[in-house]
Amino acid sequence: MARYSAFSILRNALSGQRYWQRAWRAAEPKPAYDVVVIGGGGHGLATAFHLAENHGIRNVAVLEKGYVGGGNVGRNTTVIRSNYLLDGNTQFYEFSMKLWEGMSQALNFNVMFSQRGQLVTAHSADQLDSFSHRANIMRLNGIDADILDRDDVRRLTPYLDFSDTARFPIHGAIFQGRAGTARHDAVAWGYARAADAHGVDIIQNCEVTGFVRDGEKIVGVETTTGRIGAGKVGLAVAGHTSVLGAKAGLELPIESHVLQAFVTEPLKPLVDHVVAYGADHFYVSQSDKGGLVFGGNLDGYNSYAQRGNLGVVREAAEAAIALMPCISRVRLLRHWGGVMDMTPDASPIICPTPVEGLYLNGGWCYGGFKATPASGWCFAHTLATGEPHPLIAAYGLDRFRTGHTLDEAGAGPSAWLQ
Amino acid sequence: MLRIECPCCGPRDHDEFRYGGDASVIRPVHDDPDPEAWYRYVYVRKNPAGLHREFWQHVMGCRQWLVVERDTRSHAIASVSFARKSPA
């Protein structure tokens, strides 16, 4: 695999851009692999890369039913942050942040990680108090966090509504300077290319339709291109975890819901940071093309349709204008829906499963993108050793039975209420 | 947008309703000592890609709880009925 460098750009420029190699091979499936990872999204590809890179397991296939980058890794709002409160989450997401900071170098692929900082606005003294609590927890874990007062927020983001008529006046904000965004497609392509360079087979248009068993143990998968044997099978198919899990006999505490995201027409640079609205579920950043990228609430009922309905478009637009009246005349160019595994406590599930040979990585709710590198790292460890990585010890499936739920969102056991 | 045919009020926009989750989940009897039964009741969902029986309450209308059969892939609604048993 040719490395990308300033020299390779120059050489290809001088030869008319005719000799670029394809980023990864179009692999034909072999009869069997040491590990088969189902799902060629960010998490599946990162898992395959770290299996090869960290554990030397190179006889690996990634099976993707569509094309690489066509699932949730290409259907999100690209925000990366590690401003979590609960033990188990703080350490995991900060580890992920550190991997993001070195990702372009590690993959030899520019994922355009932009640490522009994220602030979450506080709209009452009480909310600012709770943010101070969170900031203290973050700093005790070695994560950067600052509490801003109203004047600080105004200096950073003068375009928010600071008028006397603001519906929810801004009291301050919590700020994480290392948070930011990355180019989501590049993350998928970078991992695919780096995994391929280690010998991983990335097989697109290959849907898994069932599992092959030897007694109780899973020893392979049935696919639309035939049977593929596997020493171990890793499930990383966010959104459809229930569907594939059911085929393996898993009953999971997951509901699939659709979350929409939106892009406006391109504007001159306006939003320098990622801004989240503390009074409603709304957050916004500006893409390199100039469009404002934002998201809001779940549509709120079980759905596998990758589209939402107009009510949520209206709610998100209302929140946008309440926070940023200056964009009331900006046109929305497009919106899309991604299907997500909602767990009852809004935390993911990564663990070995009760089914021998099957490992689960799912239940990412709204927040799978920022977790991509750490999820791949820890899931690869779990697949390679059979034991959960210490950083995902809190993400086991049995936590719902034992009462050790990790309820970061404080939403209780009703996924549709999150 | 979903349009739900309320048996009381006729076809209405789903914005008038509140979603109540999986209607096939059965609550164990109140003194059931089996933690597994309560775990399944609180947490486990079939979450099918296809026909799903689910509760909706017509909060902005007649306030009745309904059971709606809806395809989670297409949002096509197959049937709507009252969640409570009708008096014989």
Short mmCIF file of C-alpha atoms in Angstrom, two decimals:
data_model
loop_
_atom_site.label_atom_id
_atom_site.label_comp_id
_atom_site.label_asym_id
_atom_site.label_seq_id
_atom_site.Cartn_x
_atom_site.Cartn_y
_atom_site.Cartn_z
CA MET A 1 0.00 0.00 0.00
CA ALA A 2 1.53 3.30 -1.11
CA ARG A 3 1.76 5.80 1.73
CA TYR A 4 0.17 9.22 1.38
CA SER A 5 2.63 12.08 1.80
CA ALA A 6 3.45 15.52 0.44
CA PHE A 7 5.75 13.74 -2.00
CA SER A 8 3.01 11.36 -3.22
CA ILE A 9 0.67 14.31 -3.80
CA LEU A 10 3.33 16.13 -5.82
CA ARG A 11 4.29 13.05 -7.84
CA ASN A 12 0.66 12.29 -8.67
CA ALA A 13 -0.02 15.92 -9.53
CA LEU A 14 2.88 15.90 -12.01
CA SER A 15 1.65 12.67 -13.61
CA GLY A 16 -1.89 13.94 -14.14
CA GLN A 17 -3.47 12.12 -11.15
CA ARG A 18 -3.56 8.89 -13.21
CA TYR A 19 -1.61 6.56 -10.95
CA TRP A 20 -3.34 6.72 -7.56
CA GLN A 21 -3.90 3.22 -6.18
CA ARG A 22 -7.33 2.27 -4.92
CA ALA A 23 -7.52 2.71 -1.15
CA TRP A 24 -8.41 -0.91 -0.41
CA ARG A 25 -8.74 -4.16 -2.34
CA ALA A 26 -12.07 -5.54 -3.55
CA ALA A 27 -11.54 -8.77 -1.60
CA GLU A 28 -13.19 -12.07 -2.45
CA PRO A 29 -14.34 -13.96 0.65
CA LYS A 30 -12.12 -16.86 1.75
CA PRO A 31 -13.77 -20.05 3.12
CA ALA A 32 -12.87 -19.16 6.72
CA TYR A 33 -11.27 -16.50 8.92
CA ASP A 34 -9.97 -16.30 12.47
CA VAL A 35 -12.38 -13.43 13.12
CA VAL A 36 -15.37 -12.25 11.09
CA VAL A 37 -16.59 -8.75 11.94
CA ILE A 38 -20.16 -8.11 10.76
CA GLY A 39 -20.66 -4.47 9.85
CA GLY A 40 -18.32 -2.30 7.77
CA GLY A 41 -19.07 0.92 9.60
CA GLY A 42 -16.66 2.90 11.72
CA HIS A 43 -16.77 0.50 14.66
CA GLY A 44 -16.41 -2.66 12.59
CA LEU A 45 -13.52 -1.29 10.53
CA ALA A 46 -11.76 0.13 13.60
CA THR A 47 -12.15 -3.27 15.27
CA ALA A 48 -10.57 -5.04 12.28
CA PHE A 49 -7.72 -2.52 12.17
CA HIS A 50 -6.95 -2.90 15.88
CA LEU A 51 -7.21 -6.70 15.71
CA ALA A 52 -4.36 -6.58 13.19
CA GLU A 53 -2.44 -3.64 14.63
CA ASN A 54 -2.64 -4.43 18.37
CA HIS A 55 -3.06 -8.20 18.41
CA GLY A 56 -1.44 -9.41 15.18
CA ILE A 57 -4.65 -11.14 14.08
CA ARG A 58 -4.66 -10.50 10.34
CA ASN A 59 -6.87 -13.32 9.05
CA VAL A 60 -9.93 -11.12 9.48
CA ALA A 61 -12.92 -10.28 7.29
CA VAL A 62 -15.25 -7.31 7.58
CA LEU A 63 -18.64 -8.05 6.02
CA GLU A 64 -20.70 -5.04 4.95
CA LYS A 65 -24.20 -5.47 3.54
CA GLY A 66 -24.02 -2.20 1.60
CA TYR A 67 -20.90 -0.15 1.02
CA VAL A 68 -18.26 1.16 3.40
CA GLY A 69 -19.42 4.50 4.81
CA GLY A 70 -23.06 3.99 3.84
CA GLY A 71 -24.42 3.33 7.31
CA ASN A 72 -24.37 5.34 10.51
CA VAL A 73 -20.73 6.37 10.10
CA GLY A 74 -21.95 8.49 7.19
CA ARG A 75 -25.23 9.46 8.89
CA ASN A 76 -24.19 11.48 11.89
CA THR A 77 -23.24 15.01 12.85
CA THR A 78 -19.50 14.23 13.35
CA VAL A 79 -19.22 15.67 16.87
CA ILE A 80 -16.39 14.37 19.06
CA ARG A 81 -16.25 15.15 22.78
CA SER A 82 -15.46 13.49 26.09
CA ASN A 83 -17.56 15.53 28.51
CA TYR A 84 -19.11 12.62 30.38
CA LEU A 85 -20.01 12.46 34.05
CA LEU A 86 -20.24 8.83 35.16
CA ASP A 87 -17.37 6.56 36.08
CA GLY A 88 -16.96 4.09 33.25
CA ASN A 89 -17.97 6.66 30.65
CA THR A 90 -15.47 9.42 31.45
CA GLN A 91 -12.41 7.18 31.09
CA PHE A 92 -13.67 5.41 27.97
CA TYR A 93 -14.55 8.56 26.04
CA GLU A 94 -11.34 10.32 27.07
CA PHE A 95 -9.36 7.34 25.80
CA SER A 96 -11.31 7.71 22.56
CA MET A 97 -10.45 11.43 22.43
CA LYS A 98 -6.75 10.62 22.75
CA LEU A 99 -7.00 8.12 19.88
CA TRP A 100 -8.75 10.78 17.77
CA GLU A 101 -5.86 13.16 18.44
CA GLY A 102 -3.41 10.71 16.86
CA MET A 103 -5.72 9.13 14.28
CA SER A 104 -4.59 10.88 11.09
CA GLN A 105 -0.99 9.88 11.86
CA ALA A 106 -1.88 6.34 12.92
CA LEU A 107 -3.94 5.68 9.79
CA ASN A 108 -1.85 7.76 7.35
CA PHE A 109 -5.16 9.27 6.31
CA ASN A 110 -6.32 12.81 7.00
CA VAL A 111 -9.56 12.47 8.97
CA MET A 112 -9.70 16.26 9.30
CA PHE A 113 -10.10 16.14 13.08
CA SER A 114 -10.76 19.75 14.01
CA GLN A 115 -10.51 20.50 17.75
CA ARG A 116 -12.63 23.62 17.60
CA GLY A 117 -14.07 23.18 21.11
CA GLN A 118 -17.60 22.48 22.27
CA LEU A 119 -19.73 24.52 24.61
CA VAL A 120 -23.03 23.57 26.17
CA THR A 121 -25.07 26.57 27.23
CA ALA A 122 -26.56 26.76 30.70
CA HIS A 123 -29.88 28.55 31.13
CA SER A 124 -30.26 28.75 34.88
CA ALA A 125 -28.01 29.05 37.92
CA ASP A 126 -28.92 25.46 38.80
CA GLN A 127 -27.90 24.17 35.40
CA LEU A 128 -24.58 25.99 35.66
CA ASP A 129 -24.08 24.36 39.09
CA SER A 130 -24.66 20.92 37.61
CA PHE A 131 -22.24 21.74 34.78
CA SER A 132 -19.65 22.79 37.39
CA HIS A 133 -20.10 19.38 39.01
CA ARG A 134 -19.53 17.71 35.64
CA ALA A 135 -16.50 19.91 34.89
CA ASN A 136 -14.98 18.99 38.27
CA ILE A 137 -15.46 15.28 37.60
CA MET A 138 -13.90 15.69 34.16
CA ARG A 139 -10.87 17.56 35.54
CA LEU A 140 -10.40 14.94 38.26
CA ASN A 141 -10.16 12.44 35.40
CA GLY A 142 -7.56 14.56 33.59
CA ILE A 143 -10.03 15.86 30.98
CA ASP A 144 -10.04 19.53 30.03
CA ALA A 145 -13.16 21.44 31.07
CA ASP A 146 -13.95 25.09 31.75
CA ILE A 147 -16.95 26.89 33.17
CA LEU A 148 -17.75 30.10 31.31
CA ASP A 149 -19.90 32.94 32.58
CA ARG A 150 -22.34 34.86 30.41
CA ASP A 151 -19.74 37.39 29.25
CA ASP A 152 -17.28 34.63 28.29
CA VAL A 153 -19.97 32.89 26.27
CA ARG A 154 -20.90 36.15 24.56
CA ARG A 155 -17.27 36.75 23.62
CA LEU A 156 -16.96 33.27 22.05
CA THR A 157 -20.38 33.07 20.43
CA PRO A 158 -21.80 36.59 19.91
CA TYR A 159 -24.40 35.24 17.45
CA LEU A 160 -26.43 33.46 20.14
CA ASP A 161 -29.50 35.21 21.56
CA PHE A 162 -28.28 37.49 24.37
CA SER A 163 -31.23 39.87 24.04
CA ASP A 164 -33.71 40.71 26.80
CA THR A 165 -36.36 38.74 24.94
CA ALA A 166 -34.47 35.42 24.80
CA ARG A 167 -36.87 32.63 25.79
CA PHE A 168 -34.18 30.95 27.94
CA PRO A 169 -31.47 33.52 28.80
CA ILE A 170 -27.90 32.20 28.76
CA HIS A 171 -26.28 32.09 32.22
CA GLY A 172 -23.01 30.50 31.16
CA ALA A 173 -21.66 27.33 29.63
CA ILE A 174 -19.42 24.33 30.09
CA PHE A 175 -16.60 24.30 27.56
CA GLN A 176 -14.30 21.53 26.38
CA GLY A 177 -11.58 22.96 24.16
CA ARG A 178 -10.34 19.62 22.81
CA ALA A 179 -13.77 18.62 21.52
CA GLY A 180 -14.53 19.10 17.86
CA THR A 181 -15.53 17.41 14.65
CA ALA A 182 -13.97 15.07 12.08
CA ARG A 183 -14.71 14.16 8.47
CA HIS A 184 -16.91 11.12 9.06
CA ASP A 185 -16.44 9.44 5.66
CA ALA A 186 -12.67 9.83 5.98
CA VAL A 187 -12.81 7.92 9.26
CA ALA A 188 -14.44 4.95 7.50
CA TRP A 189 -12.12 5.17 4.51
CA GLY A 190 -9.01 5.64 6.67
CA TYR A 191 -9.78 2.61 8.82
CA ALA A 192 -10.72 0.53 5.76
CA ARG A 193 -7.46 1.41 4.02
CA ALA A 194 -5.30 0.84 7.10
CA ALA A 195 -7.01 -2.47 7.91
CA ASP A 196 -6.63 -3.59 4.29
CA ALA A 197 -2.94 -2.75 4.42
CA HIS A 198 -2.68 -5.25 7.31
CA GLY A 199 -4.31 -7.95 5.16
CA VAL A 200 -7.90 -7.61 6.42
CA ASP A 201 -10.48 -8.53 3.76
CA ILE A 202 -13.17 -5.89 3.41
CA ILE A 203 -16.13 -7.48 1.65
CA GLN A 204 -18.88 -5.11 0.54
CA ASN A 205 -22.38 -6.03 -0.68
CA CYS A 206 -22.28 -9.09 1.54
CA GLU A 207 -25.24 -9.34 3.89
CA VAL A 208 -25.20 -11.79 6.78
CA THR A 209 -28.42 -13.81 6.73
CA GLY A 210 -27.74 -16.31 9.50
CA PHE A 211 -25.21 -18.05 11.70
CA VAL A 212 -23.48 -21.42 11.38
CA ARG A 213 -23.36 -23.46 14.57
CA ASP A 214 -21.39 -26.42 15.77
CA GLY A 215 -23.46 -27.56 18.73
CA GLU A 216 -24.05 -24.37 20.72
CA LYS A 217 -20.97 -22.58 19.42
CA ILE A 218 -21.11 -20.16 16.50
CA VAL A 219 -18.48 -21.15 13.94
CA GLY A 220 -19.41 -19.02 10.95
CA VAL A 221 -21.98 -16.96 9.11
CA GLU A 222 -24.35 -17.51 6.21
CA THR A 223 -24.18 -14.61 3.77
CA THR A 224 -25.65 -13.58 0.46
CA THR A 225 -22.33 -14.68 -1.09
CA GLY A 226 -22.21 -18.04 0.68
CA ARG A 227 -21.02 -19.57 3.92
CA ILE A 228 -17.96 -18.13 5.67
CA GLY A 229 -16.33 -19.95 8.56
CA ALA A 230 -15.12 -17.98 11.59
CA GLY A 231 -13.19 -18.70 14.77
CA LYS A 232 -15.03 -15.79 16.37
CA VAL A 233 -17.79 -13.50 15.16
CA GLY A 234 -18.05 -9.84 16.19
CA LEU A 235 -21.36 -8.04 15.73
CA ALA A 236 -21.00 -4.31 15.01
CA VAL A 237 -24.19 -3.46 13.14
CA ALA A 238 -25.61 -0.53 15.09
CA GLY A 239 -29.27 0.03 14.32
CA HIS A 240 -29.81 -3.59 13.33
CA THR A 241 -28.27 -5.26 16.39
CA SER A 242 -31.67 -6.66 17.39
CA VAL A 243 -32.32 -8.15 13.95
CA LEU A 244 -29.00 -9.99 13.71
CA GLY A 245 -28.90 -10.73 17.43
CA ALA A 246 -32.28 -12.46 17.16
CA LYS A 247 -30.85 -14.73 14.44
CA ALA A 248 -28.20 -15.82 16.93
CA GLY A 249 -30.80 -16.30 19.66
CA LEU A 250 -29.96 -13.13 21.61
CA GLU A 251 -32.75 -11.19 23.28
CA LEU A 252 -31.48 -7.69 23.89
CA PRO A 253 -32.53 -4.62 25.84
CA ILE A 254 -32.52 -2.50 22.69
CA GLU A 255 -35.08 -0.56 20.68
CA SER A 256 -34.26 0.85 17.24
CA HIS A 257 -35.16 4.50 16.77
CA VAL A 258 -34.50 7.05 14.05
CA LEU A 259 -32.57 10.27 14.70
CA GLN A 260 -32.56 13.01 12.11
CA ALA A 261 -29.82 15.45 11.23
CA PHE A 262 -29.93 18.57 9.10
CA VAL A 263 -27.71 20.72 6.88
CA THR A 264 -28.41 24.29 5.83
CA GLU A 265 -27.23 26.08 2.72
CA PRO A 266 -23.55 27.18 2.93
CA LEU A 267 -22.82 30.36 4.86
CA LYS A 268 -19.74 32.46 5.52
CA PRO A 269 -17.88 31.28 8.65
CA LEU A 270 -20.20 31.91 11.60
CA VAL A 271 -20.14 29.06 14.12
CA ASP A 272 -16.53 28.53 15.19
CA HIS A 273 -17.26 25.82 17.78
CA VAL A 274 -19.69 23.03 18.37
CA VAL A 275 -22.55 24.60 20.30
CA ALA A 276 -25.11 22.57 22.23
CA TYR A 277 -28.26 24.17 23.57
CA GLY A 278 -28.77 23.41 27.24
CA ALA A 279 -32.47 24.31 27.20
CA ASP A 280 -33.50 21.81 24.53
CA HIS A 281 -32.03 18.92 22.56
CA PHE A 282 -30.22 20.83 19.82
CA TYR A 283 -26.59 21.18 18.77
CA VAL A 284 -24.87 22.79 15.82
CA SER A 285 -21.50 23.05 14.11
CA GLN A 286 -20.41 24.47 10.77
CA SER A 287 -18.95 22.20 8.12
CA ASP A 288 -15.90 23.08 6.04
CA LYS A 289 -18.27 23.71 3.12
CA GLY A 290 -20.12 26.29 5.22
CA GLY A 291 -23.36 24.47 5.93
CA LEU A 292 -24.65 24.48 9.48
CA VAL A 293 -24.94 20.86 10.58
CA PHE A 294 -27.39 20.24 13.39
CA GLY A 295 -29.42 17.60 15.11
CA GLY A 296 -32.22 17.36 17.61
CA ASN A 297 -34.50 14.81 19.23
CA LEU A 298 -35.38 11.26 18.31
CA ASP A 299 -38.57 10.81 16.34
CA GLY A 300 -39.58 8.75 19.33
CA TYR A 301 -41.05 5.45 18.14
CA ASN A 302 -39.51 2.19 16.91
CA SER A 303 -38.26 2.58 13.36
CA TYR A 304 -35.98 0.87 10.87
CA ALA A 305 -36.85 3.39 8.15
CA GLN A 306 -33.86 5.63 7.49
CA ARG A 307 -36.08 8.67 7.34
CA GLY A 308 -37.99 10.70 9.86
CA ASN A 309 -41.04 12.93 9.84
CA LEU A 310 -41.70 16.63 9.65
CA GLY A 311 -42.64 17.20 13.28
CA VAL A 312 -39.04 16.74 14.37
CA VAL A 313 -37.79 19.00 11.56
CA ARG A 314 -40.05 21.71 12.95
CA GLU A 315 -38.91 21.15 16.56
CA ALA A 316 -35.24 21.27 15.59
CA ALA A 317 -35.78 24.44 13.57
CA GLU A 318 -37.63 26.04 16.51
CA ALA A 319 -34.75 25.23 18.86
CA ALA A 320 -32.24 26.54 16.31
CA ILE A 321 -34.02 29.87 16.04
CA ALA A 322 -34.57 30.17 19.80
CA LEU A 323 -30.79 29.86 20.28
CA MET A 324 -29.64 31.65 17.09
CA PRO A 325 -32.30 34.07 15.82
CA CYS A 326 -29.87 35.25 13.12
CA ILE A 327 -30.37 32.05 11.11
CA SER A 328 -34.16 32.26 10.88
CA ARG A 329 -33.99 32.99 7.13
CA VAL A 330 -31.37 30.35 6.33
CA ARG A 331 -32.69 27.54 4.14
CA LEU A 332 -32.41 23.89 5.09
CA LEU A 333 -30.78 22.00 2.23
CA ARG A 334 -31.38 18.46 3.37
CA HIS A 335 -32.01 16.18 6.28
CA TRP A 336 -31.56 12.49 6.84
CA GLY A 337 -32.31 9.82 9.42
CA GLY A 338 -30.07 7.21 10.94
CA VAL A 339 -31.35 4.13 12.77
CA MET A 340 -29.86 3.64 16.21
CA ASP A 341 -29.89 1.08 18.98
CA MET A 342 -31.43 2.82 21.97
CA THR A 343 -30.57 1.08 25.23
CA PRO A 344 -32.58 1.67 28.41
CA ASP A 345 -29.70 3.55 30.10
CA ALA A 346 -28.31 5.36 27.05
CA SER A 347 -24.96 3.55 27.36
CA PRO A 348 -23.50 1.06 24.88
CA ILE A 349 -23.15 -2.71 25.14
CA ILE A 350 -19.72 -4.20 24.26
CA CYS A 351 -19.07 -7.65 25.64
CA PRO A 352 -18.82 -11.36 25.03
CA THR A 353 -22.36 -12.77 24.76
CA PRO A 354 -23.96 -15.86 26.29
CA VAL A 355 -23.67 -17.42 22.80
CA GLU A 356 -20.22 -18.99 22.52
CA GLY A 357 -18.14 -17.52 19.72
CA LEU A 358 -20.31 -14.40 19.39
CA TYR A 359 -19.24 -10.95 20.62
CA LEU A 360 -21.45 -7.89 20.69
CA ASN A 361 -20.72 -4.23 20.01
CA GLY A 362 -23.90 -2.16 19.85
CA GLY A 363 -26.39 0.00 21.68
CA TRP A 364 -24.56 3.25 20.96
CA CYS A 365 -27.70 5.40 21.10
CA TYR A 366 -26.93 8.90 19.80
CA GLY A 367 -23.21 8.77 20.50
CA GLY A 368 -21.44 6.13 18.44
CA PHE A 369 -19.31 8.32 16.22
CA LYS A 370 -17.12 9.86 18.92
CA ALA A 371 -16.54 6.39 20.37
CA THR A 372 -15.31 4.86 17.10
CA PRO A 373 -11.57 4.48 17.83
CA ALA A 374 -11.91 3.39 21.48
CA SER A 375 -14.76 1.06 20.60
CA GLY A 376 -12.59 -0.58 17.93
CA TRP A 377 -9.62 -0.79 20.29
CA CYS A 378 -11.60 -2.34 23.15
CA PHE A 379 -13.73 -4.64 20.98
CA ALA A 380 -10.58 -5.94 19.26
CA HIS A 381 -9.15 -6.68 22.72
CA THR A 382 -12.36 -8.47 23.69
CA LEU A 383 -12.37 -10.54 20.49
CA ALA A 384 -8.67 -11.37 20.75
CA THR A 385 -8.62 -12.35 24.42
CA GLY A 386 -12.23 -13.40 25.06
CA GLU A 387 -12.30 -11.03 28.05
CA PRO A 388 -13.73 -7.49 28.14
CA HIS A 389 -11.13 -4.72 28.00
CA PRO A 390 -10.97 -2.90 31.39
CA LEU A 391 -12.27 0.31 29.78
CA ILE A 392 -15.52 -1.40 28.75
CA ALA A 393 -16.04 -3.32 31.99
CA ALA A 394 -19.12 -1.18 32.69
CA TYR A 395 -20.68 -1.91 29.28
CA GLY A 396 -21.60 -5.56 29.88
CA LEU A 397 -24.99 -7.01 28.98
CA ASP A 398 -25.55 -8.27 32.54
CA ARG A 399 -25.60 -4.75 34.02
CA PHE A 400 -29.37 -4.59 33.49
CA ARG A 401 -29.84 -7.78 35.53
CA THR A 402 -27.54 -6.72 38.34
CA GLY A 403 -28.79 -3.13 38.59
CA HIS A 404 -25.50 -1.55 37.52
CA THR A 405 -26.99 0.52 34.73
CA LEU A 406 -24.97 3.50 33.52
CA ASP A 407 -27.72 6.04 33.18
CA GLU A 408 -25.79 9.02 31.80
CA ALA A 409 -28.89 10.63 30.28
CA GLY A 410 -30.95 10.10 33.42
CA ALA A 411 -33.75 8.81 31.21
CA GLY A 412 -34.71 5.63 33.05
CA PRO A 413 -35.63 2.27 31.60
CA SER A 414 -37.78 3.61 28.75
CA ALA A 415 -35.69 3.94 25.62
CA TRP A 416 -38.44 5.81 23.82
CA LEU A 417 -38.28 8.53 26.48
CA GLN A 418 -34.58 9.27 26.00
CA MET B 1 -45.96 11.71 8.78
CA LEU B 2 -47.94 8.92 10.35
CA ARG B 3 -51.72 9.15 10.31
CA ILE B 4 -53.38 7.04 12.95
CA GLU B 5 -57.01 6.06 12.49
CA CYS B 6 -58.33 6.65 16.00
CA PRO B 7 -61.43 4.47 16.57
CA CYS B 8 -62.98 7.39 18.48
CA CYS B 9 -61.87 10.45 16.53
CA GLY B 10 -61.05 9.25 13.01
CA PRO B 11 -57.74 9.71 11.15
CA ARG B 12 -55.42 12.11 12.96
CA ASP B 13 -51.82 13.26 12.63
CA HIS B 14 -49.54 11.28 14.94
CA ASP B 15 -48.39 14.55 16.56
CA GLU B 16 -51.64 14.31 18.54
CA PHE B 17 -50.52 11.03 20.06
CA ARG B 18 -47.91 9.94 22.55
CA TYR B 19 -45.94 6.77 21.93
CA GLY B 20 -46.13 4.15 24.68
CA GLY B 21 -43.79 1.44 23.48
CA ASP B 22 -44.09 -2.29 22.82
CA ALA B 23 -47.64 -3.55 23.47
CA SER B 24 -46.64 -7.21 23.49
CA VAL B 25 -44.75 -6.90 26.78
CA ILE B 26 -46.67 -8.51 29.63
CA ARG B 27 -46.28 -7.34 33.21
CA PRO B 28 -45.64 -10.17 35.69
CA VAL B 29 -48.16 -10.53 38.52
CA HIS B 30 -47.31 -8.11 41.33
CA ASP B 31 -45.93 -10.75 43.73
CA ASP B 32 -43.91 -12.67 41.12
CA PRO B 33 -40.64 -13.41 42.93
CA ASP B 34 -38.69 -14.27 39.76
CA PRO B 35 -36.15 -11.50 38.99
CA GLU B 36 -35.78 -12.87 35.46
CA ALA B 37 -39.46 -12.17 34.75
CA TRP B 38 -39.08 -8.57 35.96
CA TYR B 39 -35.85 -8.11 34.00
CA ARG B 40 -37.61 -9.21 30.83
CA TYR B 41 -40.61 -6.99 31.54
CA VAL B 42 -38.53 -3.89 32.18
CA TYR B 43 -35.74 -4.28 29.64
CA VAL B 44 -36.05 -6.96 26.96
CA ARG B 45 -37.76 -6.00 23.71
CA LYS B 46 -38.21 -7.99 20.49
CA ASN B 47 -37.68 -4.82 18.44
CA PRO B 48 -38.72 -6.40 15.13
CA ALA B 49 -37.94 -5.00 11.68
CA GLY B 50 -41.48 -5.50 10.47
CA LEU B 51 -44.90 -5.60 12.09
CA HIS B 52 -44.83 -4.19 15.63
CA ARG B 53 -47.70 -4.05 18.15
CA GLU B 54 -47.34 -0.83 20.10
CA PHE B 55 -49.22 1.53 22.41
CA TRP B 56 -50.16 5.06 21.42
CA GLN B 57 -52.27 7.39 23.56
CA HIS B 58 -54.42 9.99 21.86
CA VAL B 59 -53.41 12.71 24.32
CA MET B 60 -54.64 15.63 22.20
CA GLY B 61 -57.96 13.94 21.44
CA CYS B 62 -60.06 11.35 23.22
CA ARG B 63 -57.14 10.37 25.52
CA GLN B 64 -57.75 6.68 24.81
CA TRP B 65 -54.85 4.21 24.85
CA LEU B 66 -54.66 2.40 21.53
CA VAL B 67 -52.82 -0.62 20.20
CA VAL B 68 -51.41 0.09 16.75
CA GLU B 69 -49.90 -2.54 14.47
CA ARG B 70 -47.27 -0.74 12.40
CA ASP B 71 -44.50 -1.90 10.07
CA THR B 72 -41.29 -0.41 11.51
CA ARG B 73 -39.65 -0.44 8.05
CA SER B 74 -42.33 1.45 6.12
CA HIS B 75 -44.52 3.01 8.88
CA ALA B 76 -47.56 1.38 7.17
CA ILE B 77 -50.28 0.86 9.79
CA ALA B 78 -52.12 -2.47 9.62
CA SER B 79 -54.64 -2.02 12.42
CA VAL B 80 -55.70 0.20 15.30
CA SER B 81 -57.78 -0.91 18.27
CA PHE B 82 -58.54 0.11 21.85
CA ALA B 83 -55.95 -1.10 24.32
CA ARG B 84 -58.59 -1.77 26.99
CA LYS B 85 -60.93 -4.70 26.65
CA SER B 86 -64.29 -3.52 25.39
CA PRO B 87 -67.22 -4.40 27.70
CA ALA B 88 -68.96 -7.48 26.31
#
